[in-house]
Coordinates of C-alpha atoms in Angstrom, one line a residue:
M1 CA 1.0 5.1 -43.9
W2 CA 1.8 8.8 -43.2
K3 CA -0.4 10.0 -46.2
Q4 CA -3.3 8.0 -44.6
F5 CA -2.5 9.7 -41.2
L6 CA -2.5 13.1 -42.8
G7 CA -5.7 12.5 -44.6
K8 CA -7.5 11.3 -41.5
I9 CA -6.5 14.4 -39.7
S10 CA -7.8 16.5 -42.6
Q11 CA -11.2 14.7 -42.5
K12 CA -11.4 15.2 -38.6
S13 CA -10.3 18.7 -38.4
P14 CA -12.5 21.9 -39.1
K15 CA -11.9 24.4 -41.8
S16 CA -10.5 27.8 -40.8
G17 CA -10.1 31.1 -42.2
S18 CA -6.6 31.7 -40.9
G19 CA -4.0 29.9 -43.0
G20 CA -0.3 30.0 -43.5
R21 CA 2.7 27.7 -42.6
G22 CA 4.7 30.4 -40.6
S23 CA 2.4 30.4 -37.7
L24 CA 3.1 27.3 -35.8
P25 CA 2.2 27.4 -32.1
Q26 CA 5.0 28.0 -29.7
K27 CA 5.5 26.0 -26.6
C28 CA 2.9 26.5 -23.9
P29 CA 3.7 26.3 -20.2
P30 CA 1.6 23.9 -18.2
S31 CA -0.1 26.8 -16.4
C32 CA -1.6 28.3 -19.4
G33 CA -5.4 28.7 -19.1
T34 CA -8.5 28.4 -21.4
N35 CA -8.0 31.8 -23.1
G36 CA -4.4 31.4 -24.0
A37 CA -5.1 27.9 -25.3
E38 CA -8.0 29.1 -27.5
A39 CA -5.9 32.0 -28.9
E40 CA -3.0 29.6 -29.7
L41 CA -5.3 27.2 -31.4
R42 CA -6.8 29.9 -33.6
A43 CA -3.3 31.1 -34.6
S44 CA -2.2 27.5 -35.4
P45 CA -2.7 26.4 -39.1
P46 CA -5.5 23.8 -39.5
P47 CA -4.5 20.3 -40.1
Q48 CA -6.2 20.4 -43.6
A49 CA -3.8 23.1 -45.0
S50 CA -0.8 21.1 -43.6
A51 CA -2.0 17.9 -45.2
G52 CA -2.5 19.5 -48.5
A53 CA 1.1 21.2 -48.2
A54 CA 2.5 17.8 -47.4
V55 CA 1.3 16.1 -50.6
P56 CA 3.7 17.9 -53.0
G57 CA 6.6 17.2 -50.6
S58 CA 7.0 20.6 -49.0
E59 CA 6.3 19.3 -45.4
T60 CA 8.1 16.2 -44.0
R61 CA 6.6 13.5 -41.9
E62 CA 8.5 15.0 -39.0
D63 CA 7.3 18.5 -39.3
V64 CA 3.6 17.3 -39.4
F65 CA 4.1 15.2 -36.3
L66 CA 5.9 18.0 -34.2
R67 CA 3.2 20.4 -35.2
K68 CA 0.4 18.2 -34.0
L69 CA 2.4 17.6 -30.7
N70 CA 2.6 21.4 -30.3
I71 CA -1.2 21.7 -30.7
C72 CA -1.6 19.1 -27.9
C73 CA 0.7 21.0 -25.6
V74 CA -2.1 23.6 -25.0
V75 CA -3.7 22.8 -21.6
F76 CA -7.3 23.7 -20.9
D77 CA -9.1 24.5 -17.7
F78 CA -11.8 22.1 -17.6
A79 CA -13.1 23.5 -14.4
A80 CA -14.1 26.6 -16.2
E81 CA -17.6 27.1 -17.4
R82 CA -17.1 26.3 -21.1
G83 CA -15.5 22.9 -20.1
R84 CA -15.1 20.5 -23.1
D85 CA -17.8 22.1 -25.1
S86 CA -15.5 24.5 -26.8
P87 CA -14.4 23.5 -30.5
E88 CA -10.8 24.0 -29.5
V89 CA -11.0 21.3 -26.9
E90 CA -12.6 18.9 -29.2
R91 CA -10.0 19.6 -31.8
K92 CA -7.3 18.7 -29.4
R93 CA -8.8 15.5 -28.5
Q94 CA -9.2 14.4 -32.1
V95 CA -5.4 15.5 -32.8
L96 CA -4.6 13.2 -29.6
V97 CA -6.7 10.2 -30.9
S98 CA -5.0 10.6 -34.5
L99 CA -1.6 10.6 -32.7
V100 CA -2.5 7.3 -30.9
D101 CA -3.4 5.6 -34.0
C102 CA -0.3 6.7 -35.7
V103 CA 2.1 5.6 -33.1
S104 CA 0.2 2.4 -32.9
V105 CA 0.7 1.4 -36.7
A106 CA 4.0 3.2 -37.2
E107 CA 6.7 1.3 -39.0
E108 CA 9.6 3.8 -39.3
P109 CA 11.5 4.7 -36.3
L110 CA 10.6 7.9 -34.6
T111 CA 13.3 10.6 -34.7
E112 CA 15.0 11.9 -31.8
A113 CA 13.2 15.4 -32.3
M114 CA 9.9 13.3 -32.5
I115 CA 10.7 11.6 -29.2
S116 CA 11.7 14.7 -27.4
A117 CA 8.6 16.4 -28.5
C118 CA 6.4 13.4 -27.2
V119 CA 8.1 13.5 -23.9
R120 CA 7.7 17.1 -23.6
M121 CA 4.0 16.9 -24.4
F122 CA 3.4 14.2 -21.8
A123 CA 5.1 16.3 -19.0
I124 CA 3.0 19.5 -20.1
N125 CA -0.3 17.7 -19.8
L126 CA 0.3 15.0 -17.1
F127 CA 2.5 16.9 -14.6
R128 CA 0.2 19.2 -12.8
V129 CA -1.1 20.4 -9.4
F130 CA -4.1 18.1 -8.6
P131 CA -7.4 20.1 -8.4
P132 CA -9.2 20.1 -5.1
K133 CA -12.2 17.7 -4.6
L134 CA -15.5 19.3 -5.9
H135 CA -18.7 18.7 -3.8
S136 CA -21.9 20.0 -4.3
G137 CA -22.3 21.0 -0.6
G138 CA -22.5 19.4 2.9
A139 CA -19.8 17.2 4.5
I140 CA -17.0 15.7 2.5
D141 CA -17.2 11.9 2.3
E142 CA -13.7 10.5 2.2
D143 CA -15.0 7.2 0.7
E144 CA -16.7 8.9 -2.2
P145 CA -14.4 8.4 -5.4
F146 CA -13.2 11.6 -7.2
F147 CA -13.2 12.0 -10.9
D148 CA -10.9 14.6 -12.4
P149 CA -12.8 16.8 -14.9
S150 CA -9.8 16.9 -17.2
W151 CA -9.8 13.2 -17.7
Y152 CA -11.5 13.8 -21.1
H153 CA -8.0 14.8 -22.5
L154 CA -5.8 12.9 -19.8
Q155 CA -7.2 9.6 -20.8
V156 CA -6.0 9.9 -24.4
V157 CA -2.7 11.3 -23.2
Y158 CA -2.1 8.1 -21.1
E159 CA -3.1 6.0 -24.1
L160 CA -0.6 7.8 -26.2
L161 CA 2.1 7.6 -23.4
L162 CA 1.5 3.7 -23.2
R163 CA 1.6 3.1 -27.0
F164 CA 4.7 5.2 -27.0
V165 CA 6.5 3.1 -24.3
M166 CA 5.5 -0.2 -26.0
S167 CA 6.1 0.9 -29.6
P168 CA 9.0 -0.9 -31.2
V169 CA 9.7 2.1 -33.4
V170 CA 10.8 4.2 -30.3
D171 CA 14.6 3.7 -29.8
V172 CA 15.2 3.0 -25.9
K173 CA 18.6 4.7 -25.7
V174 CA 17.2 7.8 -27.4
A175 CA 14.0 7.7 -25.2
R176 CA 16.2 7.4 -21.9
K177 CA 17.7 10.8 -22.6
Y178 CA 14.3 12.5 -22.2
M179 CA 12.3 10.0 -20.0
D180 CA 15.1 10.2 -17.3
N181 CA 15.1 9.9 -13.6
S182 CA 13.4 13.4 -13.2
F183 CA 10.5 12.3 -15.6
I184 CA 10.0 9.0 -13.8
S185 CA 10.1 10.7 -10.3
R186 CA 7.4 13.2 -11.3
L187 CA 5.3 10.4 -12.9
L188 CA 5.5 8.5 -9.7
D189 CA 4.2 11.5 -7.9
L190 CA 1.0 11.3 -10.0
F191 CA 0.1 8.0 -8.1
D192 CA -1.3 10.4 -5.4
S193 CA -4.1 11.3 -7.7
D194 CA -7.6 11.1 -6.1
D195 CA -8.9 9.7 -9.3
P196 CA -8.8 5.9 -9.5
R197 CA -8.9 5.9 -13.2
E198 CA -5.7 7.9 -13.4
R199 CA -3.9 5.5 -10.9
D200 CA -5.1 2.4 -13.0
C201 CA -3.4 3.9 -16.1
L202 CA -0.3 4.9 -14.2
K203 CA 0.0 1.4 -12.9
T204 CA 0.0 0.1 -16.5
V205 CA 2.5 2.7 -17.8
L206 CA 4.9 2.3 -14.8
H207 CA 5.0 -1.6 -15.3
R208 CA 5.8 -1.2 -19.1
I209 CA 8.5 1.5 -18.3
Y210 CA 10.0 -0.9 -15.8
G211 CA 10.1 -3.8 -18.2
K212 CA 11.6 -1.8 -21.1
F213 CA 13.9 0.9 -19.6
M214 CA 16.2 -1.5 -17.7
G215 CA 18.7 1.2 -16.8
N216 CA 16.0 2.9 -14.8
R217 CA 15.1 0.0 -12.8
P218 CA 17.3 0.7 -9.6
F219 CA 16.0 4.3 -9.6
I220 CA 12.5 3.2 -9.7
R221 CA 12.9 0.8 -6.8
K222 CA 14.6 3.4 -4.8
A223 CA 12.0 6.1 -5.7
V224 CA 9.0 3.8 -4.6
S225 CA 10.8 2.9 -1.3
N226 CA 11.0 6.6 -0.6
I227 CA 7.3 7.0 -1.3
F228 CA 6.6 4.1 1.2
Y229 CA 9.0 5.8 3.7
R230 CA 7.1 9.1 3.5
F231 CA 3.8 7.3 3.7
V232 CA 4.6 5.3 6.9
F233 CA 6.7 7.6 8.9
E234 CA 5.6 11.2 7.8
T235 CA 2.3 11.8 6.0
D236 CA 0.2 8.7 6.9
H237 CA -1.7 9.4 3.6
Y238 CA -1.0 8.4 0.0
N239 CA -3.6 7.3 -2.6
G240 CA -1.6 5.0 -4.9
I241 CA -0.1 2.5 -2.4
A242 CA -2.2 -0.3 -3.6
E243 CA -1.3 0.4 -7.2
L244 CA 2.4 0.6 -6.5
L245 CA 2.4 -2.5 -4.6
E246 CA 0.4 -4.3 -7.4
V247 CA 3.2 -3.3 -9.9
F248 CA 5.9 -4.5 -7.4
G249 CA 4.1 -7.8 -7.0
S250 CA 5.0 -8.5 -10.6
V251 CA 8.5 -6.9 -10.3
I252 CA 9.3 -9.2 -7.2
S253 CA 8.3 -12.3 -9.1
G254 CA 10.9 -11.6 -11.6
F255 CA 13.7 -11.3 -9.2
A256 CA 16.5 -13.8 -9.8
K257 CA 17.5 -16.3 -7.1
P258 CA 19.3 -16.0 -4.9
L259 CA 17.9 -12.7 -3.9
K260 CA 20.2 -9.6 -3.8
E261 CA 20.7 -7.8 -0.5
E262 CA 19.2 -4.9 -1.9
H263 CA 15.9 -6.7 -2.3
K264 CA 15.9 -8.1 1.2
L265 CA 16.4 -4.7 2.5
F266 CA 13.5 -3.6 0.5
L267 CA 11.3 -6.2 2.2
W268 CA 12.5 -5.3 5.6
K269 CA 12.5 -1.7 5.5
A270 CA 9.9 -0.8 2.9
L271 CA 7.3 -3.6 2.8
I272 CA 7.2 -4.7 6.3
P273 CA 6.6 -1.2 7.9
L274 CA 3.5 -0.8 5.6
H275 CA 1.7 -2.8 8.3
K276 CA 1.9 0.3 10.6
P277 CA -0.6 2.7 9.1
K278 CA -4.3 2.4 10.2
T279 CA -5.4 2.4 6.7
V280 CA -3.4 -1.0 6.0
G281 CA -6.7 -2.7 4.9
V282 CA -6.8 -0.7 1.7
Y283 CA -3.8 -2.3 0.3
L284 CA -3.2 -5.4 2.5
P285 CA -4.1 -8.1 -0.4
Q286 CA -1.3 -6.5 -2.6
L287 CA 1.0 -6.1 0.2
T288 CA 0.5 -9.8 1.4
Y289 CA 1.0 -10.8 -2.3
C290 CA 4.3 -9.2 -2.4
I291 CA 5.5 -10.7 0.8
T292 CA 4.5 -14.2 -0.1
Q293 CA 6.5 -13.7 -3.5
F294 CA 9.5 -13.0 -1.4
I295 CA 9.0 -16.0 0.8
E296 CA 8.5 -18.2 -2.4
K297 CA 11.8 -16.9 -3.8
E298 CA 13.6 -17.6 -0.5
P299 CA 11.8 -19.5 2.3
K300 CA 14.3 -18.5 4.9
L301 CA 12.8 -15.0 4.9
T302 CA 9.9 -16.4 6.8
G303 CA 11.4 -15.5 10.1
T304 CA 12.1 -12.0 9.0
V305 CA 8.4 -11.6 8.0
I306 CA 7.0 -13.0 11.2
R307 CA 9.2 -10.9 13.3
G308 CA 8.0 -7.8 11.4
L309 CA 4.2 -8.8 11.8
L310 CA 4.9 -9.1 15.6
K311 CA 6.6 -5.8 15.7
Y312 CA 3.7 -3.9 14.2
W313 CA 1.0 -6.2 15.6
P314 CA -2.1 -4.0 16.5
V315 CA -3.2 -3.7 20.2
T316 CA -6.5 -1.9 20.2
N317 CA -7.8 -2.2 16.7
S318 CA -9.7 -5.4 16.4
Q319 CA -10.4 -5.4 12.7
K320 CA -6.8 -4.8 11.9
E321 CA -5.8 -7.7 14.3
M322 CA -8.1 -10.0 12.3
M323 CA -6.3 -8.9 9.1
F324 CA -2.9 -9.7 10.7
L325 CA -4.2 -13.2 11.6
G326 CA -5.3 -13.7 8.1
E327 CA -2.0 -12.7 6.7
L328 CA 0.0 -14.8 9.2
E329 CA -2.0 -17.9 8.1
E330 CA -0.9 -17.3 4.4
V331 CA 2.7 -16.7 5.6
L332 CA 2.7 -19.9 7.7
E333 CA 1.5 -22.0 4.8
L334 CA 4.7 -21.3 3.1
T335 CA 6.9 -21.9 6.3
E336 CA 9.1 -24.8 6.5
M337 CA 9.9 -26.7 9.9
A338 CA 13.4 -25.2 10.5
D339 CA 12.1 -21.6 10.0
F340 CA 9.0 -22.4 12.1
Q341 CA 11.0 -23.6 15.1
K342 CA 13.1 -20.3 15.2
C343 CA 10.0 -18.2 15.9
V344 CA 7.5 -20.6 17.6
V345 CA 7.9 -19.0 21.2
P346 CA 7.1 -15.3 20.4
L347 CA 4.6 -16.3 17.6
F348 CA 2.3 -18.4 20.0
C349 CA 2.6 -16.0 22.9
R350 CA 1.0 -13.5 20.6
I351 CA -1.6 -16.1 19.4
A352 CA -2.3 -16.9 23.1
Q353 CA -3.1 -13.3 23.6
C354 CA -5.4 -13.3 20.7
L355 CA -7.2 -16.3 22.0
N356 CA -8.2 -14.5 24.9
S357 CA -9.2 -11.4 23.2
S358 CA -12.7 -10.1 24.5
H359 CA -13.5 -9.3 20.9
F360 CA -15.1 -12.8 19.9
Q361 CA -14.2 -12.4 16.2
V362 CA -10.5 -12.1 17.0
A363 CA -10.6 -15.1 19.4
E364 CA -12.6 -17.2 16.8
R365 CA -10.1 -16.1 14.0
A366 CA -7.2 -17.2 16.1
L367 CA -8.8 -20.7 16.9
F368 CA -9.5 -21.2 13.1
L369 CA -5.8 -21.4 12.7
W370 CA -6.0 -25.0 13.7
N371 CA -8.2 -25.8 10.8
N372 CA -5.2 -25.2 8.4
K373 CA -3.7 -28.6 7.8
H374 CA -0.1 -27.5 7.2
L375 CA -0.3 -25.3 10.3
F376 CA -1.8 -28.3 12.3
D377 CA 1.2 -30.4 11.2
L378 CA 3.6 -27.7 12.4
I379 CA 1.9 -27.5 15.7
S380 CA 1.6 -31.2 16.2
Q381 CA 5.4 -31.7 15.7
N382 CA 6.2 -28.9 18.2
R383 CA 3.5 -29.5 20.6
Q384 CA 5.9 -29.9 23.6
V385 CA 6.8 -26.3 23.1
I386 CA 3.5 -24.8 22.0
L387 CA 1.0 -26.5 24.2
P388 CA 2.4 -25.1 27.5
I389 CA 2.1 -21.6 26.1
I390 CA -1.4 -21.7 24.9
Y391 CA -3.0 -24.0 27.2
P392 CA -3.7 -21.4 29.8
A393 CA -5.4 -19.1 27.3
L394 CA -7.6 -22.2 26.3
E395 CA -8.5 -23.0 29.7
R396 CA -9.5 -19.4 30.5
N397 CA -11.7 -19.3 27.3
A398 CA -13.5 -22.4 28.4
R399 CA -14.1 -21.2 32.0
W400 CA -14.9 -17.5 31.4
H401 CA -15.4 -16.5 27.8
W402 CA -18.8 -14.9 27.2
N403 CA -19.2 -16.0 23.5
Q404 CA -20.7 -19.5 22.8
S405 CA -19.1 -19.9 19.5
V406 CA -15.7 -19.2 21.1
L407 CA -16.4 -21.7 23.7
N408 CA -17.4 -24.5 21.3
V409 CA -14.4 -24.0 19.1
T410 CA -12.2 -23.8 22.2
M411 CA -13.3 -27.3 23.3
N412 CA -12.7 -28.6 19.8
V413 CA -9.1 -27.3 19.9
R414 CA -8.5 -28.9 23.4
K415 CA -9.9 -32.1 22.1
M416 CA -7.4 -32.0 19.3
F417 CA -4.5 -31.6 21.7
F418 CA -6.0 -34.3 23.9
D419 CA -6.0 -36.8 21.0
M420 CA -2.7 -35.6 19.9
D421 CA -1.0 -36.1 23.3
E422 CA -3.1 -36.9 26.3
R423 CA -0.1 -37.1 28.9
L424 CA 1.1 -33.6 27.8
L425 CA -2.3 -32.1 28.0
L426 CA -2.8 -33.5 31.5
A427 CA 0.6 -32.2 32.6
C428 CA -0.2 -28.8 31.2
E429 CA -3.6 -29.0 33.2
A430 CA -1.9 -29.7 36.5
N431 CA 0.8 -26.8 36.0
F432 CA -2.1 -24.6 35.3
Q433 CA -4.1 -25.4 38.4
E434 CA -0.9 -25.1 40.5
E435 CA -0.4 -21.7 38.8
E436 CA -3.9 -20.7 39.6
K437 CA -3.3 -21.6 43.1
R438 CA -0.2 -19.5 43.4
R439 CA -2.0 -16.6 41.8
A440 CA -5.1 -16.9 44.1
A441 CA -2.7 -16.9 47.1
S442 CA -0.8 -13.9 45.8
E443 CA -4.1 -12.0 45.4
E444 CA -5.3 -12.9 48.9
R445 CA -2.0 -11.6 50.5
R446 CA -2.4 -8.3 48.4
R447 CA -5.9 -8.0 49.7
L448 CA -4.9 -8.4 53.3
V449 CA -2.1 -5.9 52.9
W450 CA -4.7 -3.3 51.5
E451 CA -7.0 -4.1 54.2
R452 CA -4.4 -3.4 56.8
L453 CA -3.2 -0.3 55.1
E454 CA -6.9 1.1 55.2
R455 CA -7.4 0.2 58.8
N456 CA -4.2 2.1 59.7
A457 CA -5.3 5.0 57.8
T458 CA -8.7 5.3 59.7
F459 CA -6.7 5.7 63.0
Q460 CA -4.3 8.3 61.4
S461 CA -5.0 11.8 63.0
V462 CA -5.7 14.4 60.5
T463 CA -5.5 18.4 61.0
G464 CA -7.9 20.9 59.6
D465 CA -6.1 20.8 56.4
I466 CA -7.1 17.5 54.7
G467 CA -4.0 17.2 52.8
F468 CA -1.6 17.5 55.7
A469 CA -1.3 14.5 58.2
V470 CA 0.5 14.9 61.6
P471 CA 3.3 12.4 61.8
P472 CA 3.3 10.2 64.9
T473 CA 5.8 11.2 67.7
S474 CA 7.8 8.5 69.2
A475 CA 9.0 10.6 72.2
P476 CA 7.7 13.8 73.9
L477 CA 9.5 17.0 72.9
V478 CA 11.7 18.6 75.5
A479 CA 12.6 22.2 75.8
P480 CA 16.3 23.0 75.8
A481 CA 17.6 23.9 79.3
M482 CA 18.4 27.7 79.8
T483 CA 21.8 28.7 81.0

């Protein structure tokens, strides 16, 4: 197999006049630019010479592998004018592709030196300062996707990293010595990349690392929690939240029952606060999936989730409020009767406010909750508590809401309650009318008080300074007697 690998490299690599086995490239820091990269590649021996030397047995399999990895440690500046048109850039890509093929079909275990060199090469190529977004001019469009110019090489490096993690010839115990917590932490930082292609590759790589390196799982969960904390409470901007949640959707589905206290804290302190940022719509489907996975594992967590949603419920953002109503419906579909009864009062106080929203889509979305069969069953069995809470909102909609669609759906919901319990509905109607009378009387008293105050103010004597009013005197002033 290794002879085939060497022969493939020999066919792909160009001939060079500089030979000799003693000029192996030295380690290159990640910051080296195009000029240094070209010089090192010119100084390194071509793959053809090495392949020829390996045939009589003078160069081992490990030596060839390490030399190729050293070639791939050269980092190019793709923002420069030459870009990927230079032969050195193409040569590195061909060597990377050959390494991917080699690791994919390898049958003999990789040595510790080979594993160490692989991890070093991954770090040099991947861990970098993200380039600024390049725009041709004019205003910057935040919705416009950004594509990293260095993806020409990064794509193959990520493919090699994925094959390396999945390969059965890589000893996990040895690899953990080099792919340690520091390496994983820097790998997680790459999720903030502006390039969606890189985040998609990272998502797959992180999922494989979590599955294979079991000793690193607690650290990965803690590190991802810290990313969520910084995003919610500090920066309010992070590109890879959706991808991280997608990975953790699979992780949560693999949690053992009953859930550990650590996992419950992750739900309450890391996932629930993700409803706070204004950009929650970008990752809400993945977040909802993670939360429903927790509820399926332990249905008693429904109360915790509903209290969290009510805590971060939007007040002035109608689009976000509609998202919350959609997620609330998915959560309530998994809710059991006992857990529903614990949070029914604060929940339907919030729903009543949504019913009276001046934004017709919010009011209509809240009314559509009654179309859910499971939720309708929960409401019907708790109507003695729910109907007195929401009847005033239904009545106000029926009398004063401006949107015809909301009026029609409101009348349908009222008819549902009428068919469900006519006596209770009539009692709520009587209570509402009495409450309206008391409210009208209170407003009339308030109006009369203000009218009296305005009349008194018109008779108040005012000096030349309009900001100074002469206080009324209750008795004439008397000068003190002189003795």
